[in-house]
mmCIF file of C-alpha atoms and ligand atoms in Angstrom:
data_model
loop_
_atom_site.group_PDB
_atom_site.id
_atom_site.type_symbol
_atom_site.label_atom_id
_atom_site.label_comp_id
_atom_site.label_asym_id
_atom_site.label_seq_id
_atom_site.Cartn_x
_atom_site.Cartn_y
_atom_site.Cartn_z
ATOM 1 C CA UNK A 1 -22.286 3.394 -6.703
ATOM 2 C CA UNK A 2 -21.818 6.533 -4.594
ATOM 3 C CA UNK A 3 -19.107 5.574 -2.096
ATOM 4 C CA UNK A 4 -20.277 8.221 0.375
ATOM 5 C CA UNK A 5 -16.823 9.776 0.843
ATOM 6 C CA UNK A 6 -17.249 12.974 -1.188
ATOM 7 C CA UNK A 7 -15.460 15.818 0.610
ATOM 8 C CA UNK A 8 -13.659 13.523 3.039
ATOM 9 C CA UNK A 9 -9.885 13.873 3.452
ATOM 10 C CA UNK A 10 -7.650 10.969 2.404
ATOM 11 C CA UNK A 11 -3.904 10.789 3.051
ATOM 12 C CA UNK A 12 -2.283 8.520 0.474
ATOM 13 C CA UNK A 13 1.346 7.518 1.057
ATOM 14 C CA UNK A 14 3.657 6.467 -1.768
ATOM 15 C CA UNK A 15 1.307 8.172 -4.209
ATOM 16 C CA UNK A 16 3.682 9.268 -6.967
ATOM 17 C CA UNK A 17 3.326 6.067 -8.988
ATOM 18 C CA UNK A 18 2.175 2.456 -8.982
ATOM 19 C CA UNK A 19 -0.480 1.197 -6.603
ATOM 20 C CA UNK A 20 -0.491 4.327 -4.411
ATOM 21 C CA UNK A 21 -1.130 6.529 -7.426
ATOM 22 C CA UNK A 22 -3.986 4.243 -8.546
ATOM 23 C CA UNK A 23 -5.585 4.417 -5.088
ATOM 24 C CA UNK A 24 -5.356 8.222 -5.187
ATOM 25 C CA UNK A 25 -7.163 8.235 -8.555
ATOM 26 C CA UNK A 26 -9.996 6.021 -7.294
ATOM 27 C CA UNK A 27 -10.492 8.039 -4.101
ATOM 28 C CA UNK A 28 -10.528 11.289 -6.116
ATOM 29 C CA UNK A 29 -13.065 9.788 -8.505
ATOM 30 C CA UNK A 30 -15.267 9.154 -5.467
ATOM 31 C CA UNK A 31 -14.921 12.840 -4.534
ATOM 32 C CA UNK A 32 -12.406 12.614 -1.675
ATOM 33 C CA UNK A 33 -9.917 15.445 -1.168
ATOM 34 C CA UNK A 34 -6.363 14.171 -1.124
ATOM 35 C CA UNK A 35 -3.061 14.639 0.618
ATOM 36 C CA UNK A 36 -0.485 12.957 -1.599
ATOM 37 C CA UNK A 37 2.819 11.857 -0.129
ATOM 38 C CA UNK A 38 6.070 10.521 -1.530
ATOM 39 C CA UNK A 39 9.701 11.101 -0.590
ATOM 40 C CA UNK A 40 10.341 13.652 -3.359
ATOM 41 C CA UNK A 41 8.108 16.415 -4.702
ATOM 42 C CA UNK A 42 8.604 15.752 -8.435
ATOM 43 C CA UNK A 43 6.303 12.757 -8.885
ATOM 44 C CA UNK A 44 3.557 13.885 -6.523
ATOM 45 C CA UNK A 45 3.301 17.442 -7.898
ATOM 46 C CA UNK A 46 2.659 16.002 -11.332
ATOM 47 C CA UNK A 47 0.178 13.459 -9.937
ATOM 48 C CA UNK A 48 -1.560 16.240 -7.976
ATOM 49 C CA UNK A 49 -1.924 18.460 -11.068
ATOM 50 C CA UNK A 50 -3.354 15.607 -13.132
ATOM 51 C CA UNK A 51 -5.820 14.530 -10.428
ATOM 52 C CA UNK A 52 -7.015 18.111 -9.739
ATOM 53 C CA UNK A 53 -7.647 18.654 -13.431
ATOM 54 C CA UNK A 54 -9.413 15.321 -13.948
ATOM 55 C CA UNK A 55 -11.551 15.108 -10.802
ATOM 56 C CA UNK A 56 -11.837 18.699 -9.509
ATOM 57 C CA UNK A 57 -10.997 17.717 -5.919
ATOM 58 C CA UNK A 58 -8.602 19.486 -3.543
ATOM 59 C CA UNK A 59 -5.146 17.919 -3.617
ATOM 60 C CA UNK A 60 -2.362 18.854 -1.185
ATOM 61 C CA UNK A 61 1.123 17.376 -1.304
ATOM 62 C CA UNK A 62 3.760 16.533 1.285
ATOM 63 C CA UNK A 63 7.235 15.334 0.336
ATOM 64 C CA UNK A 64 8.576 13.341 3.254
ATOM 65 C CA UNK A 65 9.662 9.836 4.195
ATOM 66 C CA UNK A 66 6.744 8.882 6.433
ATOM 67 C CA UNK A 67 8.445 5.705 7.572
ATOM 68 C CA UNK A 68 10.782 7.867 9.691
ATOM 69 C CA UNK A 69 9.893 9.491 13.015
ATOM 70 C CA UNK A 70 10.617 12.920 11.559
ATOM 71 C CA UNK A 71 8.356 12.325 8.543
ATOM 72 C CA UNK A 72 5.580 10.961 10.730
ATOM 73 C CA UNK A 73 5.746 14.057 12.957
ATOM 74 C CA UNK A 74 5.834 16.393 9.930
ATOM 75 C CA UNK A 75 2.599 15.081 8.476
ATOM 76 C CA UNK A 76 0.876 15.213 11.868
ATOM 77 C CA UNK A 77 1.697 18.914 12.111
ATOM 78 C CA UNK A 78 0.744 19.717 8.502
ATOM 79 C CA UNK A 79 -2.433 17.583 8.506
ATOM 80 C CA UNK A 80 -3.503 16.818 12.077
ATOM 81 C CA UNK A 81 -6.665 14.914 11.133
ATOM 82 C CA UNK A 82 -7.871 12.691 8.331
ATOM 83 C CA UNK A 83 -10.854 10.501 7.477
ATOM 84 C CA UNK A 84 -8.901 7.995 5.397
ATOM 85 C CA UNK A 85 -5.273 6.818 5.632
ATOM 86 C CA UNK A 86 -3.572 4.675 3.003
ATOM 87 C CA UNK A 87 -0.282 3.228 4.263
ATOM 88 C CA UNK A 88 1.916 2.411 1.291
ATOM 89 C CA UNK A 89 5.645 2.593 0.514
ATOM 90 C CA UNK A 90 8.267 0.601 -1.328
ATOM 91 C CA UNK A 91 9.027 -2.925 -0.159
ATOM 92 C CA UNK A 92 12.335 -4.174 1.314
ATOM 93 C CA UNK A 93 14.988 -5.639 -1.033
ATOM 94 C CA UNK A 94 15.006 -9.305 -2.002
ATOM 95 C CA UNK A 95 17.969 -11.537 -1.171
ATOM 96 C CA UNK A 96 19.317 -14.533 0.727
ATOM 97 C CA UNK A 97 18.346 -14.049 4.402
ATOM 98 C CA UNK A 98 21.918 -14.830 5.516
ATOM 99 C CA UNK A 99 23.195 -11.857 3.565
ATOM 100 C CA UNK A 100 21.132 -9.359 5.579
ATOM 101 C CA UNK A 101 22.731 -7.532 8.498
ATOM 102 C CA UNK A 102 20.950 -6.316 11.639
ATOM 103 C CA UNK A 103 20.629 -2.896 10.044
ATOM 104 C CA UNK A 104 18.755 -4.406 7.056
ATOM 105 C CA UNK A 105 16.210 -6.025 9.393
ATOM 106 C CA UNK A 106 15.849 -2.762 11.325
ATOM 107 C CA UNK A 107 15.325 -0.758 8.141
ATOM 108 C CA UNK A 108 12.727 -3.199 6.801
ATOM 109 C CA UNK A 109 10.883 -3.116 10.104
ATOM 110 C CA UNK A 110 10.989 0.688 10.183
ATOM 111 C CA UNK A 111 9.659 0.997 6.633
ATOM 112 C CA UNK A 112 7.038 -1.718 6.553
ATOM 113 C CA UNK A 113 5.933 -2.169 10.161
ATOM 114 C CA UNK A 114 6.838 0.568 12.647
ATOM 115 C CA UNK A 115 6.341 3.442 10.177
ATOM 116 C CA UNK A 116 2.774 2.416 9.286
ATOM 117 C CA UNK A 117 1.942 1.691 12.947
ATOM 118 C CA UNK A 118 2.976 5.195 14.004
ATOM 119 C CA UNK A 119 1.009 6.784 11.148
ATOM 120 C CA UNK A 120 -2.019 4.846 12.393
ATOM 121 C CA UNK A 121 -1.273 6.134 15.895
ATOM 122 C CA UNK A 122 -1.208 9.709 14.551
ATOM 123 C CA UNK A 123 -4.771 9.505 13.276
ATOM 124 C CA UNK A 124 -6.688 6.778 15.080
ATOM 125 C CA UNK A 125 -7.969 8.769 18.054
ATOM 126 C CA UNK A 126 -9.191 11.568 15.774
ATOM 127 C CA UNK A 127 -11.071 9.025 13.662
ATOM 128 C CA UNK A 128 -12.668 7.549 16.781
ATOM 129 C CA UNK A 129 -13.692 11.043 17.917
ATOM 130 C CA UNK A 130 -15.446 11.811 14.627
ATOM 131 C CA UNK A 131 -17.050 8.336 14.391
ATOM 132 C CA UNK A 132 -15.598 7.653 10.951
ATOM 133 C CA UNK A 133 -12.247 6.349 9.815
ATOM 134 C CA UNK A 134 -10.863 4.044 7.162
ATOM 135 C CA UNK A 135 -7.271 2.785 7.193
ATOM 136 C CA UNK A 136 -5.897 0.516 4.479
ATOM 137 C CA UNK A 137 -2.355 -0.861 4.501
ATOM 138 C CA UNK A 138 -0.995 -2.047 1.173
ATOM 139 C CA UNK A 139 1.171 -5.034 2.072
ATOM 140 C CA UNK A 140 1.879 -8.160 -0.014
ATOM 141 C CA UNK A 141 0.875 -11.726 -0.799
ATOM 142 C CA UNK A 142 3.962 -12.820 1.162
ATOM 143 C CA UNK A 143 1.934 -12.343 4.338
ATOM 144 C CA UNK A 144 -0.005 -15.479 3.331
ATOM 145 C CA UNK A 145 2.586 -17.153 1.125
ATOM 146 C CA UNK A 146 6.145 -16.401 2.313
ATOM 147 C CA UNK A 147 8.946 -16.529 -0.247
ATOM 148 C CA UNK A 148 12.522 -17.373 0.736
ATOM 149 C CA UNK A 149 14.104 -14.416 -1.058
ATOM 150 C CA UNK A 150 11.630 -11.969 0.536
ATOM 151 C CA UNK A 151 12.297 -12.768 4.202
ATOM 152 C CA UNK A 152 12.657 -9.073 5.116
ATOM 153 C CA UNK A 153 9.263 -8.298 3.610
ATOM 154 C CA UNK A 154 7.590 -11.358 5.174
ATOM 155 C CA UNK A 155 8.836 -10.539 8.653
ATOM 156 C CA UNK A 156 8.098 -6.813 8.653
ATOM 157 C CA UNK A 157 4.675 -7.071 7.013
ATOM 158 C CA UNK A 158 3.557 -9.920 9.279
ATOM 159 C CA UNK A 159 4.400 -7.697 12.227
ATOM 160 C CA UNK A 160 2.139 -4.992 10.832
ATOM 161 C CA UNK A 161 -0.609 -7.516 10.066
ATOM 162 C CA UNK A 162 -0.523 -8.799 13.629
ATOM 163 C CA UNK A 163 -0.599 -5.321 15.138
ATOM 164 C CA UNK A 164 -3.554 -4.327 12.951
ATOM 165 C CA UNK A 165 -5.500 -7.435 13.946
ATOM 166 C CA UNK A 166 -4.889 -6.571 17.589
ATOM 167 C CA UNK A 167 -5.897 -2.916 17.228
ATOM 168 C CA UNK A 168 -8.862 -3.123 14.819
ATOM 169 C CA UNK A 169 -11.493 -4.538 17.243
ATOM 170 C CA UNK A 170 -10.883 -1.714 19.727
ATOM 171 C CA UNK A 171 -12.132 0.914 17.251
ATOM 172 C CA UNK A 172 -14.697 -1.064 15.207
ATOM 173 C CA UNK A 173 -17.521 0.246 17.424
ATOM 174 C CA UNK A 174 -16.577 3.793 16.418
ATOM 175 C CA UNK A 175 -17.026 3.117 12.684
ATOM 176 C CA UNK A 176 -13.262 2.986 12.209
ATOM 177 C CA UNK A 177 -11.900 0.099 10.147
ATOM 178 C CA UNK A 178 -8.354 -1.094 9.480
ATOM 179 C CA UNK A 179 -7.675 -3.563 6.677
ATOM 180 C CA UNK A 180 -4.773 -4.798 4.551
ATOM 181 C CA UNK A 181 -4.670 -5.313 0.787
ATOM 182 C CA UNK A 182 -2.276 -8.045 -0.366
ATOM 183 C CA UNK A 183 -1.283 -7.539 -4.014
ATOM 184 C CA UNK A 184 0.631 -9.906 -6.268
ATOM 185 C CA UNK A 185 1.793 -9.308 -9.827
ATOM 186 C CA UNK A 186 0.363 -5.863 -10.499
ATOM 187 C CA UNK A 187 1.772 -4.082 -13.509
ATOM 188 C CA UNK A 188 3.815 -1.321 -11.850
ATOM 189 C CA UNK A 189 7.349 0.070 -12.240
ATOM 190 C CA UNK A 190 8.451 -1.973 -9.257
ATOM 191 C CA UNK A 191 7.130 -5.226 -10.696
ATOM 192 C CA UNK A 192 8.783 -4.546 -14.060
ATOM 193 C CA UNK A 193 12.105 -3.824 -12.306
ATOM 194 C CA UNK A 194 11.822 -7.070 -10.325
ATOM 195 C CA UNK A 195 10.930 -9.113 -13.411
ATOM 196 C CA UNK A 196 13.807 -7.519 -15.342
ATOM 197 C CA UNK A 197 16.225 -8.707 -12.619
ATOM 198 C CA UNK A 198 14.709 -12.197 -12.498
ATOM 199 C CA UNK A 199 14.716 -12.325 -16.314
ATOM 200 C CA UNK A 200 18.437 -11.540 -16.433
ATOM 201 C CA UNK A 201 19.105 -14.405 -14.005
ATOM 202 C CA UNK A 202 17.068 -16.721 -16.261
ATOM 203 C CA UNK A 203 18.537 -15.407 -19.529
ATOM 204 C CA UNK A 204 15.175 -13.918 -20.574
ATOM 205 C CA UNK A 205 14.036 -10.436 -21.641
ATOM 206 C CA UNK A 206 11.396 -8.599 -19.579
ATOM 207 C CA UNK A 207 8.698 -9.566 -22.096
ATOM 208 C CA UNK A 208 9.755 -13.220 -21.987
ATOM 209 C CA UNK A 209 9.767 -13.174 -18.190
ATOM 210 C CA UNK A 210 6.259 -11.646 -18.101
ATOM 211 C CA UNK A 211 5.102 -14.352 -20.548
ATOM 212 C CA UNK A 212 6.556 -17.052 -18.240
ATOM 213 C CA UNK A 213 4.567 -15.614 -15.347
ATOM 214 C CA UNK A 214 1.339 -15.851 -17.357
ATOM 215 C CA UNK A 215 1.509 -19.636 -16.908
ATOM 216 C CA UNK A 216 1.303 -19.329 -13.123
ATOM 217 C CA UNK A 217 -1.432 -16.695 -12.878
ATOM 218 C CA UNK A 218 -4.883 -18.276 -13.343
ATOM 219 C CA UNK A 219 -6.209 -14.914 -14.640
ATOM 220 C CA UNK A 220 -3.547 -15.118 -17.418
ATOM 221 C CA UNK A 221 -2.601 -11.471 -17.065
ATOM 222 C CA UNK A 222 -0.967 -8.990 -14.706
ATOM 223 C CA UNK A 223 -3.178 -7.037 -12.318
ATOM 224 C CA UNK A 224 -4.153 -3.510 -13.320
ATOM 225 C CA UNK A 225 -3.309 -0.925 -10.627
ATOM 226 C CA UNK A 226 -6.767 0.626 -11.189
ATOM 227 C CA UNK A 227 -8.328 -2.666 -10.008
ATOM 228 C CA UNK A 228 -6.525 -2.386 -6.684
ATOM 229 C CA UNK A 229 -7.420 1.322 -6.544
ATOM 230 C CA UNK A 230 -11.131 0.557 -6.934
ATOM 231 C CA UNK A 231 -11.048 -2.193 -4.291
ATOM 232 C CA UNK A 232 -9.264 0.127 -1.895
ATOM 233 C CA UNK A 233 -11.768 2.938 -2.515
ATOM 234 C CA UNK A 234 -14.612 0.527 -1.687
ATOM 235 C CA UNK A 235 -12.905 -0.438 1.588
ATOM 236 C CA UNK A 236 -12.724 3.291 2.357
ATOM 237 C CA UNK A 237 -16.394 3.821 1.557
ATOM 238 C CA UNK A 238 -19.297 4.271 3.939
ATOM 239 C CA UNK A 239 -20.534 0.838 2.769
ATOM 240 C CA UNK A 240 -17.523 -1.048 4.130
ATOM 241 C CA UNK A 241 -17.937 -0.285 7.842
ATOM 242 C CA UNK A 242 -18.524 -3.981 8.674
ATOM 243 C CA UNK A 243 -15.198 -5.148 7.172
ATOM 244 C CA UNK A 244 -12.254 -4.780 9.531
ATOM 245 C CA UNK A 245 -9.038 -6.524 10.549
ATOM 246 C CA UNK A 246 -8.971 -8.363 7.214
ATOM 247 C CA UNK A 247 -6.099 -9.203 4.864
ATOM 248 C CA UNK A 248 -7.541 -9.312 1.366
ATOM 249 C CA UNK A 249 -5.643 -10.891 -1.542
ATOM 250 C CA UNK A 250 -5.710 -9.387 -5.030
ATOM 251 C CA UNK A 251 -3.731 -11.855 -7.113
ATOM 252 C CA UNK A 252 -5.704 -13.174 -10.116
ATOM 253 C CA UNK A 253 -6.105 -16.525 -8.325
ATOM 254 C CA UNK A 254 -2.339 -17.045 -7.808
ATOM 255 C CA UNK A 255 -2.523 -18.084 -4.124
ATOM 256 C CA UNK A 256 -3.328 -21.812 -3.990
ATOM 257 C CA UNK A 257 -4.594 -22.085 -0.390
ATOM 258 C CA UNK A 258 -8.125 -21.923 0.983
ATOM 259 C CA UNK A 259 -7.563 -19.294 3.674
HETATM 260 P P1 NAD B 1 6.268 1.310 -6.854
HETATM 261 O O1 NAD B 1 7.746 1.216 -6.609
HETATM 262 O O2 NAD B 1 5.785 1.327 -8.257
HETATM 263 O O3 NAD B 1 5.682 2.569 -6.064
HETATM 264 C C1 NAD B 1 6.012 2.788 -4.697
HETATM 265 C C2 NAD B 1 5.646 4.222 -4.302
HETATM 266 O O4 NAD B 1 6.005 4.425 -2.917
HETATM 267 C C3 NAD B 1 6.370 5.302 -5.084
HETATM 268 O O5 NAD B 1 5.496 6.398 -5.233
HETATM 269 C C4 NAD B 1 7.560 5.681 -4.170
HETATM 270 O O6 NAD B 1 8.031 6.988 -4.423
HETATM 271 C C5 NAD B 1 6.891 5.585 -2.829
HETATM 272 N N1 NAD B 1 7.757 5.336 -1.659
HETATM 273 C C6 NAD B 1 8.672 4.350 -1.524
HETATM 274 N N2 NAD B 1 9.224 4.423 -0.292
HETATM 275 C C7 NAD B 1 8.625 5.455 0.353
HETATM 276 C C8 NAD B 1 8.751 6.032 1.642
HETATM 277 N N3 NAD B 1 9.634 5.538 2.517
HETATM 278 N N4 NAD B 1 7.963 7.078 1.977
HETATM 279 C C9 NAD B 1 7.079 7.578 1.092
HETATM 280 N N5 NAD B 1 6.905 7.079 -0.158
HETATM 281 C C10 NAD B 1 7.674 6.027 -0.517
HETATM 282 O O7 NAD B 1 5.660 0.049 -6.071
HETATM 283 P P2 NAD B 1 4.222 -0.657 -6.235
HETATM 284 O O8 NAD B 1 4.342 -1.808 -7.173
HETATM 285 O O9 NAD B 1 3.172 0.369 -6.432
HETATM 286 O O10 NAD B 1 4.085 -1.334 -4.782
HETATM 287 C C11 NAD B 1 3.502 -0.679 -3.676
HETATM 288 C C12 NAD B 1 3.620 -1.616 -2.478
HETATM 289 O O11 NAD B 1 2.982 -2.867 -2.775
HETATM 290 C C13 NAD B 1 5.083 -1.952 -2.130
HETATM 291 O O12 NAD B 1 5.227 -2.045 -0.742
HETATM 292 C C14 NAD B 1 5.273 -3.313 -2.761
HETATM 293 O O13 NAD B 1 6.274 -4.072 -2.129
HETATM 294 C C15 NAD B 1 3.874 -3.914 -2.559
HETATM 295 N N6 NAD B 1 3.659 -5.019 -3.493
HETATM 296 C C16 NAD B 1 3.461 -4.780 -4.817
HETATM 297 C C17 NAD B 1 3.252 -5.862 -5.674
HETATM 298 C C18 NAD B 1 3.004 -5.661 -7.150
HETATM 299 O O14 NAD B 1 2.614 -6.639 -7.807
HETATM 300 N N7 NAD B 1 3.191 -4.484 -7.715
HETATM 301 C C19 NAD B 1 3.276 -7.181 -5.168
HETATM 302 C C20 NAD B 1 3.491 -7.378 -3.808
HETATM 303 C C21 NAD B 1 3.669 -6.286 -2.969
#
């Protein structure tokens, strides 16, 4: 299927590895020109070279922490407009909620709620003016199924989800959509680090911990980042203009609820 986004500009945050990198690949495959962001240049320069060579699209890079005010302003100056924005960054640390100080809650909110909201603010009016825009926030299953040890993530990401739901209807008539993708158990560096930590607590190796998780995933496997990339590219396509304000799970059937 031609996604109808050839030549469009897509800003992809957290693109040096994992889910962000997979989204960048899928958008490039559809012919979009990319702006890749991560905090350091190393990972994104390599990703940019590989994507240019493979897909022949234009790829620019910007090393900056976009969850900060300074980073948000930097990208607005360097790239004042975009057709597609993918909000993605690392998640907050896990831990007992009593152990977190005020600063931890502020940092989580900055990274996973306020940062993405201000990036949306950077680009939304331009998207409305050009009658095309696609924004996808990569959040987490915890938005639908909170976990005790991930209270920072639950709180910050629910704030973003609520803001998006409030904003999305106001721009839907201008062919601008805002949606959230909620991953669980995708095979990325971050997941392997988390499972290594959990495995140590349980006296298991990483491989044994992954095998344990197979029992609780109906699909009996971890998610492939490319699967999330392809779903995200579809949401960014010209065909997805009637989908907005949604939080879409990608979890191999893990979530037990109806809605
Ligand atoms: P990852 O650690 O493999 O990759 C994260 C990427 O974001 C890296 O490129 C990193 O350099 C970049 N990054 C981190 N903080 C940044 C910042 N402040 N500014 C710019 N770039 C930043 O993680 P992943 O597994 O790809 O996860 C991506 C997102 O999805 C995270 O928010 C994570 O919490 C969420 N998530 C992932 C899973 C999963 O199964 N992998 C499950 C639930 C939620």
